[in-house]
Short mmCIF file of C-alpha atoms and ligand atoms in Angstrom, two decimals:
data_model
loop_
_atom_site.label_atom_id
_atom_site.label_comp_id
_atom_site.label_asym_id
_atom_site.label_seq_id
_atom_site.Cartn_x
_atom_site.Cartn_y
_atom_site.Cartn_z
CA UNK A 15 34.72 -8.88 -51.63
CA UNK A 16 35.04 -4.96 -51.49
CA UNK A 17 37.21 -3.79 -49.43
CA UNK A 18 35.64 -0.24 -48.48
CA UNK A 19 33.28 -0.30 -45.32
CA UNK A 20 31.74 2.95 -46.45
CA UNK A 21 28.14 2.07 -46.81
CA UNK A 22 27.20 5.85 -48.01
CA UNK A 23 30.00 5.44 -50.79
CA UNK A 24 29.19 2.14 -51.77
CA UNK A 25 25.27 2.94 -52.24
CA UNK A 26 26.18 6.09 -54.62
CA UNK A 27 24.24 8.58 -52.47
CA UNK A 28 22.15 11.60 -54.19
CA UNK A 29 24.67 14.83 -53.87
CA UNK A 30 25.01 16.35 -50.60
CA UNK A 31 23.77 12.93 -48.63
CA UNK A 32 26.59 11.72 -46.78
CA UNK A 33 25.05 9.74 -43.71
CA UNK A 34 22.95 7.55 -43.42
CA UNK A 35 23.58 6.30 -47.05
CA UNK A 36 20.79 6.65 -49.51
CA UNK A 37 20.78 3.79 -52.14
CA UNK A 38 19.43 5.06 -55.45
CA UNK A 39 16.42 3.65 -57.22
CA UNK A 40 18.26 1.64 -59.73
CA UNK A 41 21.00 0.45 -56.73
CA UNK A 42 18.08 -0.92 -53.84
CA UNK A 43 16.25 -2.83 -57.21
CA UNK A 44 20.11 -4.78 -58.27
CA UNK A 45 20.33 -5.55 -54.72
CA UNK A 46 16.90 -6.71 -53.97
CA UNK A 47 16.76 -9.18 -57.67
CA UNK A 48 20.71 -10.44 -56.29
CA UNK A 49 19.00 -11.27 -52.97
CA UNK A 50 16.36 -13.77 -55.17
CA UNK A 51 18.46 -14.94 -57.50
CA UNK A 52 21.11 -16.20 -54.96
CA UNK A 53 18.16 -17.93 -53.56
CA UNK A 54 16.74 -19.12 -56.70
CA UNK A 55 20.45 -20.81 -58.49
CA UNK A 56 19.96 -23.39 -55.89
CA UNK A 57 16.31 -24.69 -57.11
CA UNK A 58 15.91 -27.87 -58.27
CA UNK A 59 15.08 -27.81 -62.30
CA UNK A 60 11.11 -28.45 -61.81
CA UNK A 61 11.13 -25.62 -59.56
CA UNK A 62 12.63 -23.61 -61.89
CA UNK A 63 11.14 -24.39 -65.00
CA UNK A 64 7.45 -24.27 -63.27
CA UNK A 65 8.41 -20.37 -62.50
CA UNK A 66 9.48 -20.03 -66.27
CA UNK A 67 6.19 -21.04 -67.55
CA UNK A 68 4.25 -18.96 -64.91
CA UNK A 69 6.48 -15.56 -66.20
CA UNK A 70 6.07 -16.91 -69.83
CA UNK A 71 2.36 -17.06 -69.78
CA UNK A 72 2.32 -13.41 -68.49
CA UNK A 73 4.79 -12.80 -71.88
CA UNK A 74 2.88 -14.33 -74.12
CA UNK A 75 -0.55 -13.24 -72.82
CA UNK A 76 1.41 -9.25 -73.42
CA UNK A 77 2.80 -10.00 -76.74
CA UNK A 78 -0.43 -11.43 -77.96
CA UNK A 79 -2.13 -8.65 -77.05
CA UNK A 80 -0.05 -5.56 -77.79
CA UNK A 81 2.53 -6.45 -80.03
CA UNK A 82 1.75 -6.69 -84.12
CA UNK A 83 3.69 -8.96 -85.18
CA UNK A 84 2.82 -11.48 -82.68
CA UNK A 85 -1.07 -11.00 -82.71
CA UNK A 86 -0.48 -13.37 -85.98
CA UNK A 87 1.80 -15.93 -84.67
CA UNK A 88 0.75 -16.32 -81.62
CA UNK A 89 -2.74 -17.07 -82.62
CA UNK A 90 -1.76 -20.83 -82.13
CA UNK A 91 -2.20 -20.39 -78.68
CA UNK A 92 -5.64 -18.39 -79.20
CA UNK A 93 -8.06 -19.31 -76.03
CA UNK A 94 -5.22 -20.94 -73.94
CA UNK A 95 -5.31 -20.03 -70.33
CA UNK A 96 -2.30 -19.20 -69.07
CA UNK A 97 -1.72 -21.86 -66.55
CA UNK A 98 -2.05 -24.14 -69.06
CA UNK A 99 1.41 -23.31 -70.40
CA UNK A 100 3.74 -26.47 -70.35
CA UNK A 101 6.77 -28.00 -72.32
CA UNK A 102 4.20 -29.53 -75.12
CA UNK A 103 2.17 -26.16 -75.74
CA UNK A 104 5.27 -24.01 -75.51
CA UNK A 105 7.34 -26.57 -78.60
CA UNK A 106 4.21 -25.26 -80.39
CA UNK A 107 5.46 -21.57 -80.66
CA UNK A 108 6.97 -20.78 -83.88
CA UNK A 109 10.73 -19.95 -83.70
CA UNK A 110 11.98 -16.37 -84.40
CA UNK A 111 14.55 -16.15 -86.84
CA UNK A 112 16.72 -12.72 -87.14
CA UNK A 113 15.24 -12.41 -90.97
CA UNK A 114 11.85 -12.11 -89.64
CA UNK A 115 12.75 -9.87 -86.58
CA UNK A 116 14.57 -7.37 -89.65
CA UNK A 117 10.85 -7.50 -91.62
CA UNK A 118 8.56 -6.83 -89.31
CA UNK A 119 10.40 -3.68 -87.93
CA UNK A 120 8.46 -1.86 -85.90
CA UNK A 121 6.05 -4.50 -85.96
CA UNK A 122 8.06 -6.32 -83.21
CA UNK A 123 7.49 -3.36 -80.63
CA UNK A 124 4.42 -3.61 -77.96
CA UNK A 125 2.01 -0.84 -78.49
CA UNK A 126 1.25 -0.77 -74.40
CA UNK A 127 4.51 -1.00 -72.70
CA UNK A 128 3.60 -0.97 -69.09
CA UNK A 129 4.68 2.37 -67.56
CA UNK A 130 6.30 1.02 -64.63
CA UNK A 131 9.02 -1.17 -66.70
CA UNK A 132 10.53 2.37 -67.11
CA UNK A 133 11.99 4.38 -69.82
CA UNK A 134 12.17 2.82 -73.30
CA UNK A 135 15.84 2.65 -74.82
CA UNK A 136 17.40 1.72 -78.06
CA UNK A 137 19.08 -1.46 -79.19
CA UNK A 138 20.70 -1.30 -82.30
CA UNK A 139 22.70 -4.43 -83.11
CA UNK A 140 26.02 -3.82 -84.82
CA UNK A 141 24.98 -5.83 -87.81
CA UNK A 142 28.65 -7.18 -88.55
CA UNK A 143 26.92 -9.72 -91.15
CA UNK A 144 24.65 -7.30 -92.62
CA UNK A 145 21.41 -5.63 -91.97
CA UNK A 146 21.23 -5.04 -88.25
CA UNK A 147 18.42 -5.88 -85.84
CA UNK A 148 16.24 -3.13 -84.10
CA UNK A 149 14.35 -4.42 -80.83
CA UNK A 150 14.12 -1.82 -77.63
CA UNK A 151 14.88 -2.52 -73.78
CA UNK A 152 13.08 -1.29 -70.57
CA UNK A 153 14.38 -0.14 -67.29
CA UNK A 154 13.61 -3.83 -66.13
CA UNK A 155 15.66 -5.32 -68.97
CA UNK A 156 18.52 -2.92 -67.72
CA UNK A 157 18.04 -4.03 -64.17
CA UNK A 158 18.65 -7.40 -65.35
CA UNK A 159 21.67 -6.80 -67.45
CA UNK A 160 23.37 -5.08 -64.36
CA UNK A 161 22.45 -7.82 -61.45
CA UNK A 162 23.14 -10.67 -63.81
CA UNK A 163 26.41 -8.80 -64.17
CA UNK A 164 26.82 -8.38 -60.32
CA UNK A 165 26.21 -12.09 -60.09
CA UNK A 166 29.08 -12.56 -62.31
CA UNK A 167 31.27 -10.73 -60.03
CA UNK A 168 30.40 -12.79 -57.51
CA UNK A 169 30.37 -16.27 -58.54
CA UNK A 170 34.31 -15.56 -59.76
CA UNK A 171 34.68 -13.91 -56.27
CA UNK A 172 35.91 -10.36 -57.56
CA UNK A 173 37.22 -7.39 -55.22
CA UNK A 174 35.18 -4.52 -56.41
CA UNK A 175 37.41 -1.93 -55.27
CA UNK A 176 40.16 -3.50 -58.00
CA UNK A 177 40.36 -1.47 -61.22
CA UNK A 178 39.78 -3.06 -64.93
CA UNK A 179 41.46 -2.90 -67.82
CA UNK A 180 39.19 -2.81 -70.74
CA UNK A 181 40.67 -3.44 -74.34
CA UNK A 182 37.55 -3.71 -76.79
CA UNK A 183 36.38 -1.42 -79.84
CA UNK A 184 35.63 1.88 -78.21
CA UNK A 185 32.45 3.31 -78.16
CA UNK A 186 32.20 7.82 -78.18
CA UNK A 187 31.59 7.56 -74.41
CA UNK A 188 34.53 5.00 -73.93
CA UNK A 189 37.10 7.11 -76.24
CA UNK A 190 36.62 9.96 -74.21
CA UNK A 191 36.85 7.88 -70.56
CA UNK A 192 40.08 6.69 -72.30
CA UNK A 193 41.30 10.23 -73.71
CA UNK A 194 40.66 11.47 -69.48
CA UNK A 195 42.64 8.02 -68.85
CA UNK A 196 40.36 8.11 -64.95
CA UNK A 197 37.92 5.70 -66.14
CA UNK A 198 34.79 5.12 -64.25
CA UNK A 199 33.07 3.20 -62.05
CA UNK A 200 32.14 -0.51 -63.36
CA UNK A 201 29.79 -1.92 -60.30
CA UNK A 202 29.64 1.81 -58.60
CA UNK A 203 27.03 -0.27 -56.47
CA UNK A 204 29.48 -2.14 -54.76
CA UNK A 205 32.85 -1.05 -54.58
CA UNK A 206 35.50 1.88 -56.18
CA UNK A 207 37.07 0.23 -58.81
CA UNK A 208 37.18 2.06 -61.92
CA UNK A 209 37.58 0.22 -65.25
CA UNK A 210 39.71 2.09 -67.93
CA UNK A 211 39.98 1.32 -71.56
CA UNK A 212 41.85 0.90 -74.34
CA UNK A 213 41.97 0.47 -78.18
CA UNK A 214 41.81 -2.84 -79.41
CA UNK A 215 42.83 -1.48 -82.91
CA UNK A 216 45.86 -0.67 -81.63
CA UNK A 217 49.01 -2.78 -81.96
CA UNK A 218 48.84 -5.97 -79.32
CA UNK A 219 52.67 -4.70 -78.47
CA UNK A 220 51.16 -1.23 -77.18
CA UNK A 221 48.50 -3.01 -75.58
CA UNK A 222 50.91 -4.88 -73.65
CA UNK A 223 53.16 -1.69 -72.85
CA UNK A 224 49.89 0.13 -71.22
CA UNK A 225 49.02 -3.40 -69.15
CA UNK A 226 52.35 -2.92 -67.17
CA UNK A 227 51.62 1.04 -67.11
CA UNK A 228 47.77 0.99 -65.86
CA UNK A 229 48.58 -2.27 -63.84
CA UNK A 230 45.10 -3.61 -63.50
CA UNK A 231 43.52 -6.19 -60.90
CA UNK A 232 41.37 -7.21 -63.57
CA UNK A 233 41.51 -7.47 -67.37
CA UNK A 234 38.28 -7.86 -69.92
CA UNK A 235 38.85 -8.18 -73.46
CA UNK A 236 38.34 -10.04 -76.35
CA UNK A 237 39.27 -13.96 -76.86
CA UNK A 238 41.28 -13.52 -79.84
CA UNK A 239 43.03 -10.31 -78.67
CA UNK A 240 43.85 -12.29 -75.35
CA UNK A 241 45.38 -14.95 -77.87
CA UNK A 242 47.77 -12.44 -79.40
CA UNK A 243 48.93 -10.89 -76.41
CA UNK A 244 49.61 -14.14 -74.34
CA UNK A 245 51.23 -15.10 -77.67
CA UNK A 246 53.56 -12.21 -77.44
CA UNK A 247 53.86 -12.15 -73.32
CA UNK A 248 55.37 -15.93 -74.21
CA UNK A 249 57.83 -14.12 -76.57
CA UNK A 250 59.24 -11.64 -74.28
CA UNK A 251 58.35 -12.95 -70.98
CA UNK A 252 56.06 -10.69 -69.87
CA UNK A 253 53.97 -11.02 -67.07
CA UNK A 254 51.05 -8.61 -65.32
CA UNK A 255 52.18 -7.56 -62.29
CA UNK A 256 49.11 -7.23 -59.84
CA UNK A 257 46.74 -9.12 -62.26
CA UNK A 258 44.38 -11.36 -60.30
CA UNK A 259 41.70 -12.24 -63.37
CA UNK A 260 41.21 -12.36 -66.89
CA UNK A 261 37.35 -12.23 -68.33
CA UNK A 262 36.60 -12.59 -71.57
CA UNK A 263 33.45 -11.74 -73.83
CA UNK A 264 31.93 -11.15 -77.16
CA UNK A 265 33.72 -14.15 -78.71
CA UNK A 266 33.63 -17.80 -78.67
CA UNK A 267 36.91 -19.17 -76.31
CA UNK A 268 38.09 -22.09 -76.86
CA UNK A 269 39.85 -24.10 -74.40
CA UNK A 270 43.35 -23.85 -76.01
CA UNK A 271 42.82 -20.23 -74.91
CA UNK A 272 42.11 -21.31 -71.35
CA UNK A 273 45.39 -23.19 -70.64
CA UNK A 274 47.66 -20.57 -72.59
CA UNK A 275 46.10 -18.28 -69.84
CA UNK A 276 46.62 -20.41 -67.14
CA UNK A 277 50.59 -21.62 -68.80
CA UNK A 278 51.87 -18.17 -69.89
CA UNK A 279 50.10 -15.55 -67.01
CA UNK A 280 49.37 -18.32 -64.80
CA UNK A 281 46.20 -16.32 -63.66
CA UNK A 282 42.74 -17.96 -63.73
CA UNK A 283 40.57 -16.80 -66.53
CA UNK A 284 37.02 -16.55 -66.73
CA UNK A 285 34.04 -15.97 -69.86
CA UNK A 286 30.36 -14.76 -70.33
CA UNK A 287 27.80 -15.77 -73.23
CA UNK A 288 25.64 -12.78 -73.94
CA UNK A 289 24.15 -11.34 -77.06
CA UNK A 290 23.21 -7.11 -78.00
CA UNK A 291 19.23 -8.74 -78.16
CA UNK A 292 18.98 -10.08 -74.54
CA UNK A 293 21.82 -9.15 -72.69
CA UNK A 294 23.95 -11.85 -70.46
CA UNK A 295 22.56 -15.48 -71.50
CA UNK A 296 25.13 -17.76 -69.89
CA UNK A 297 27.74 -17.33 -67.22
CA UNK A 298 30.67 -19.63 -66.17
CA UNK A 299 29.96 -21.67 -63.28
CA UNK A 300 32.26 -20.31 -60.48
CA UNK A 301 34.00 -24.34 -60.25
CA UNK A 302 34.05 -25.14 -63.57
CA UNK A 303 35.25 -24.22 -67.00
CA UNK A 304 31.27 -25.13 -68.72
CA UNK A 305 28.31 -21.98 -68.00
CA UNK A 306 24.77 -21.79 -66.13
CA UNK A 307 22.17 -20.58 -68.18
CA UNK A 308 20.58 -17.70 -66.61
CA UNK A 309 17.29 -18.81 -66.30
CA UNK A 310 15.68 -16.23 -63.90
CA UNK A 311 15.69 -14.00 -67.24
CA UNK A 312 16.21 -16.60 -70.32
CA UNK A 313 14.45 -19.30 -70.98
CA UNK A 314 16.72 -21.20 -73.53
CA UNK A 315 16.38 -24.03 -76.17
CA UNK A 316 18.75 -26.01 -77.45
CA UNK A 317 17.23 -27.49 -80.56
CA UNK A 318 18.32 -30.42 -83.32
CA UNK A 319 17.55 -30.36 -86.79
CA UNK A 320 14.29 -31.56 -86.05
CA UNK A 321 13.38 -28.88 -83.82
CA UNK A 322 13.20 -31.00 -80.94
CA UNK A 323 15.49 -30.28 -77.76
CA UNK A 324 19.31 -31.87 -77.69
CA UNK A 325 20.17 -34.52 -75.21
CA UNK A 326 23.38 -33.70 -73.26
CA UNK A 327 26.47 -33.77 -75.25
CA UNK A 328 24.65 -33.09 -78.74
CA UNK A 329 25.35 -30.08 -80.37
CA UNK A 330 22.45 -27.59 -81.54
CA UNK A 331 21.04 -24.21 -81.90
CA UNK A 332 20.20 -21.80 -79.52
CA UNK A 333 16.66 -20.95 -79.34
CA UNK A 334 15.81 -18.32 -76.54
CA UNK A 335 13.18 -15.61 -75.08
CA UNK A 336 13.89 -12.88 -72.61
CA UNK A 337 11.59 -13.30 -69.93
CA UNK A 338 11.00 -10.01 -69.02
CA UNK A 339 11.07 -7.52 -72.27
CA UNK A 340 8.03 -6.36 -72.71
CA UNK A 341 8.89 -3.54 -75.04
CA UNK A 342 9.95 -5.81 -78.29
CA UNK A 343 9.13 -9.22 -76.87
CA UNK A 344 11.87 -11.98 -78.25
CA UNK A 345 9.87 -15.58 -78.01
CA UNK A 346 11.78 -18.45 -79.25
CA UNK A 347 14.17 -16.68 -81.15
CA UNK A 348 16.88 -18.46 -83.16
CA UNK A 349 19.89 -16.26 -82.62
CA UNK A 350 22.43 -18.04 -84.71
CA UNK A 351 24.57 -20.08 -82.56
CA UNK A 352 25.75 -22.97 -81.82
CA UNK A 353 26.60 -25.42 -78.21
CA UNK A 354 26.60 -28.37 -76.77
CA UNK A 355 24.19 -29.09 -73.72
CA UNK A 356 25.72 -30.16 -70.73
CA UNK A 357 24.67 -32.56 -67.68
CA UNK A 358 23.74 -30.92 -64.45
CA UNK A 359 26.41 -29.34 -62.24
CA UNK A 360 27.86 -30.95 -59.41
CA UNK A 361 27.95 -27.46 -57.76
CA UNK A 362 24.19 -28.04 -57.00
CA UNK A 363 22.85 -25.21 -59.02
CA UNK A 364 20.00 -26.45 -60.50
CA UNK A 365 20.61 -23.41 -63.57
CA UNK A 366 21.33 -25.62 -66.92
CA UNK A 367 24.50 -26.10 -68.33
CA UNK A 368 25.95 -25.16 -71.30
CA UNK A 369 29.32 -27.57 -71.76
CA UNK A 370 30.20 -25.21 -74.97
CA UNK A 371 29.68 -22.84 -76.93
CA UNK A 372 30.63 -22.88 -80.87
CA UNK A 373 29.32 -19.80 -82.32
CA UNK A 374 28.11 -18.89 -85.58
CA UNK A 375 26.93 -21.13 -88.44
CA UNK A 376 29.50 -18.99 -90.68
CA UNK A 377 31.91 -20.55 -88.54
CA UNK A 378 31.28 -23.41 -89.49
CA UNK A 379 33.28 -25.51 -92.53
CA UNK A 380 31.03 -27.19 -94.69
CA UNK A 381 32.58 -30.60 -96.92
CA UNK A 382 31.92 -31.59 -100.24
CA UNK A 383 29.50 -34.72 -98.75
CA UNK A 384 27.00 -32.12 -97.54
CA UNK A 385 28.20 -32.63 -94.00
CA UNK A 386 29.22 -29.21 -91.63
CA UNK A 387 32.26 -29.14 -88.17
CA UNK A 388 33.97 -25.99 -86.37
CA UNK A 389 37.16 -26.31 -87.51
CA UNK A 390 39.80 -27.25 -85.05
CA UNK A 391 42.46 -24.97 -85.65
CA UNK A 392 45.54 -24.81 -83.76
CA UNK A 393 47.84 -21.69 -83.92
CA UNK A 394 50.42 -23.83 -81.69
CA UNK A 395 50.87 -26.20 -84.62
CA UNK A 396 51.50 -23.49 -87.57
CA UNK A 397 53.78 -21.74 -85.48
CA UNK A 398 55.98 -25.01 -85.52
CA UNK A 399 56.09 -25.06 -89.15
CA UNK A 400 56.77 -21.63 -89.75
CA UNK A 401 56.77 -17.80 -88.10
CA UNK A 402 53.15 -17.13 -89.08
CA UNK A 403 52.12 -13.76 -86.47
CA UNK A 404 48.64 -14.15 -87.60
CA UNK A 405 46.26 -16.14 -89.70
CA UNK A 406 42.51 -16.33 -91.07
CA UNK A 407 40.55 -19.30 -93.27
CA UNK A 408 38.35 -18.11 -95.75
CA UNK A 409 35.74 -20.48 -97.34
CA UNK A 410 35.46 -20.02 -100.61
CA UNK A 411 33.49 -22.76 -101.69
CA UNK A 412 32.80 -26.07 -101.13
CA UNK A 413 36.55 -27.05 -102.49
CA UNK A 414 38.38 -23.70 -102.19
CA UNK A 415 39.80 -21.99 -98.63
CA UNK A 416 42.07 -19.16 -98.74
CA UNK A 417 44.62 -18.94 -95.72
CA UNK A 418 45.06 -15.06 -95.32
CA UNK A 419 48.62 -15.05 -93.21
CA UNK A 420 50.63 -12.33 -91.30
CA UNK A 421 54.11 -13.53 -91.51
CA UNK A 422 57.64 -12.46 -90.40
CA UNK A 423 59.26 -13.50 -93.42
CA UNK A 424 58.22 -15.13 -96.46
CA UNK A 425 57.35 -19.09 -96.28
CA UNK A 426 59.31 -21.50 -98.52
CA UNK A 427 57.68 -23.82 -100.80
CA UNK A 428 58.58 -26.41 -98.25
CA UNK A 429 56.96 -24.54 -95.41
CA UNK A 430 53.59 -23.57 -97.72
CA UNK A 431 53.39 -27.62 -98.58
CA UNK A 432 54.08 -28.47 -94.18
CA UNK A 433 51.56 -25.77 -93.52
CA UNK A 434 48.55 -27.10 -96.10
CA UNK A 435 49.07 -30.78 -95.23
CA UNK A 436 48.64 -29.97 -91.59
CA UNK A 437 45.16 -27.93 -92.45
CA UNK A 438 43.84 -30.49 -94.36
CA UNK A 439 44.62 -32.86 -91.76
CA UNK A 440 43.18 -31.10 -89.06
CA UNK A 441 39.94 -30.23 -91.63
CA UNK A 442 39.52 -33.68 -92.56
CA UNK A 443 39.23 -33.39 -96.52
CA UNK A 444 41.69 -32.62 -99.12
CA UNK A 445 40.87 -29.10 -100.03
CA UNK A 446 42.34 -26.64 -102.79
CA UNK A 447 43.77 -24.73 -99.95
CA UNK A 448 45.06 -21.15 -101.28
CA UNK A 449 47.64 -18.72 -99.34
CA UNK A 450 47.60 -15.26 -99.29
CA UNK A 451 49.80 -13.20 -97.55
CA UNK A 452 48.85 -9.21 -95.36
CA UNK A 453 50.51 -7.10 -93.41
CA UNK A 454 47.79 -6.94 -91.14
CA UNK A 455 44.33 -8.78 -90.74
CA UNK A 456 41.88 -6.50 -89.71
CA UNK A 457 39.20 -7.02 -87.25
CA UNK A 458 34.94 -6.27 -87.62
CA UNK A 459 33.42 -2.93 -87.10
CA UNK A 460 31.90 -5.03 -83.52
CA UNK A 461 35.94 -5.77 -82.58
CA UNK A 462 35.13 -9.13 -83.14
CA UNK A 463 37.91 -11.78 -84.59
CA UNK A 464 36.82 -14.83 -86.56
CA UNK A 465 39.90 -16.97 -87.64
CA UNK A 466 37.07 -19.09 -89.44
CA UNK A 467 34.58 -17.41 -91.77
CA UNK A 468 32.55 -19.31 -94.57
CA UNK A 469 31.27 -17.53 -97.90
CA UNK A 470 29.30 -19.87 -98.38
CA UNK A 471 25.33 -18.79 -98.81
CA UNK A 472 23.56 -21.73 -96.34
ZN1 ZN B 525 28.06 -25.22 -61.61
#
């Protein structure tokens, strides 16, 4: 993996300590969790959901006790013992939903944090569909978020002394590590590599220009933006010199994605499924294109309409509770999306699967017969029809879409009537479909990209 043998460099020693190598605090702890959980992936699934329950019990028996909001509905459970916690009792817990997180506020913070879960930060969700969510990590739920990242690194088999390439919406801290242009460290734990960023406001041609200049092992950005710049690599041929991986994040990637990676870079291309409340949820299993949930931190539901869990291959929403916040415990909380339970791995981790995952409910079209889909929609298809650069559905209502489009010229009648047969093909119902045409289709305050987006109040 990394290529330096420099222990001292590689542990981040205080200033001043070059030999032997002093690991900090936060360093020995990633290393010490990385050394259970590569134990723990390989348990069977009794194994591993008996150790959930055990951890849960502890949650709930904390939340109960110290946390408002939960004093009230948690009092289901009032005079359980904790070792009495199994499958039946736990489909008793009421599920969270992000409305009721919002009204109870502070409510939803623990009025006895225990000291040694360390300092108390922040998190602020960006809120791109209206009033955002406050909750508040620890230093455990940090710890977490960085080994479950290290883990990452390692299932895909990454060199840690290769640089990134980050193009994403820029945080203060990350415009001024991109204004130096040196970057910094992204797993200063284990290796050199620096990750440096970029824009993803910025045109996808400029983008492309300061690829070839920074001339990254790795590159993380956004599904959609990776769309538009394989899209235009196809055009002019270009390839990343040097580039061993793609990641992606934030977004929902679908497996048209996937191949164009693998067709136009021919490099292989890996994702993560994580959320602002808890941190990483999912990662891709290192032999396959479908994700292991990460259940040494989440325990996670995947529920039908009925509330009851989803056999393998059904679709449903994604209930889950992070294990280990004790600060603004999340238990059985419905974060809004969408996927498809898979069957165990033939890897032999024993860490569920996840086949896909489909997002947001606003993603989602909904027909005239009451009945909802994701949309299947294929850029490779329009682009046979006519010179569309960019495109985005809007549902109107349950008869009306408008098709915002980024064009190079104009579209004849012939090409408008082409285009809207295809879409109502592909969307199964004959909709009043509407076209609009932009010079540019702008992205969310998060950076986030949704070619699909329903008006629809549900
Ligand atoms: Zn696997």
């Amino acid at each position: 993996m990394s290529g330096s043998e420099n222990t001292g460099a590689q542990t981040a020693s205080p200033a001043g300590i070059d030999w032997p190598g002093v690991p900090s605090l936060r360093a020995a702890g990633a290393r010490e969790l990385l050394r259970q959980l590569d134990d723990s992936q390989w348990w069977a699934p009794e194994k591993l959901e008996a150790a959930q329950f055990r951890q849960l019990g502890n949650l709930l028996a904390h939340s109960y006790r110290t946390v408002p909001y939960y004093r009230d509905s948690l009092k289901v459970l009032d005079g359980l013992r904790r070792r009495e916690l199994n499958a039946e009792v736990w489909s008793r817990v009421p599920v969270l939903d992000r409305a009721a997180v919002q009204q109870a506020g502070p409510d939803m913070f623990s009025r006895a944090v225990p000291k040694d879960h360390g300092s108390i930060s922040e998190i602020r969700t960006s809120g791109s569909t209206g009033r955002p969510v406050q909750l508040q990590g620890t230093g455990v739920t940090r710890l977490f978020f960085n080994t479950l990242n290290l883990r990452y690194h390692i299932w895909q088999g990454r060199d840690f002394s290769g640089s990134v390439a980050c193009i994403r919406n820029l945080s203060g801290a990350m415009k001024s590590s991109a204004a130096r242009g040196r970057g910094q460290p992204w797993a200063p734990t284990m290796g050199p590599g620096r990750m440096v960023y970029f824009d993803i406001t910025r045109p996808v041609r400029e983008q492309i220009e300061w690829l070839g200049e920074v001339s990254p092992k790795y590159l993380l950005t956004f599904p959609s933006n990776l769309k538009e710049m394989l899209r235009l690599s196809a055009e002019t041929g270009f390839k990343p010199d040097g580039l061993a991986g793609v990641a992606t994040m934030s977004e929902t990637l679908d497996p048209s994605t996937r191949q164009e990676c693998r067709d136009v870079w021919d490099i292989p291309i890996s994702d993560t499924y994580s959320t602002e409340e808890a941190g990483l949820i999912a990662l891709q299993c290192p032999d396959h294109d479908h994700y292991h949930v990460q259940s040494e931190h989440i325990n996670l539901e995947i529920l039908g309409p009925d509330g009851q869990p989803c056999p393998p291959g059904s679709v449903g929403r994604i209930v889950l509770t992070d294990l280990h916040n004790f600060a603004s415990p999340l238990i059985r909380y419905d974060i809004g999306d969408y996927a498809e339970i898979g069957a165990p791995c033939d890897c032999g981790r024993g860490l569920p699967v996840i086949e896909k995952i489909y997002g947001r409910q606003r993603n989602m079209i909904r027909l005239p017969d009451g009945t909802s889909h994701w949309p299947l929609l294929s850029y490779d298809k329009f682009i046979e029809i006519a010179p569309i650069k960019q495109f985005q559905f809007v549902q109107k209502t349950l008869q009306v879409i408008e098709i915002k489009l980024v064009v190079e010229r104009p579209l004849s009648a012939g090409e408008e009537e082409q285009l809207k047969n295809l879409v109502n093909s592909r969307l199964g119902h004959n909709f009043d479909l509407r076209i609009s045409y932009h010079d540019y289709i702008p992205r969310s305050a998060s950076g986030k990209f949704e070619d699909f987006r329903s008006e629809i109040e549900t």
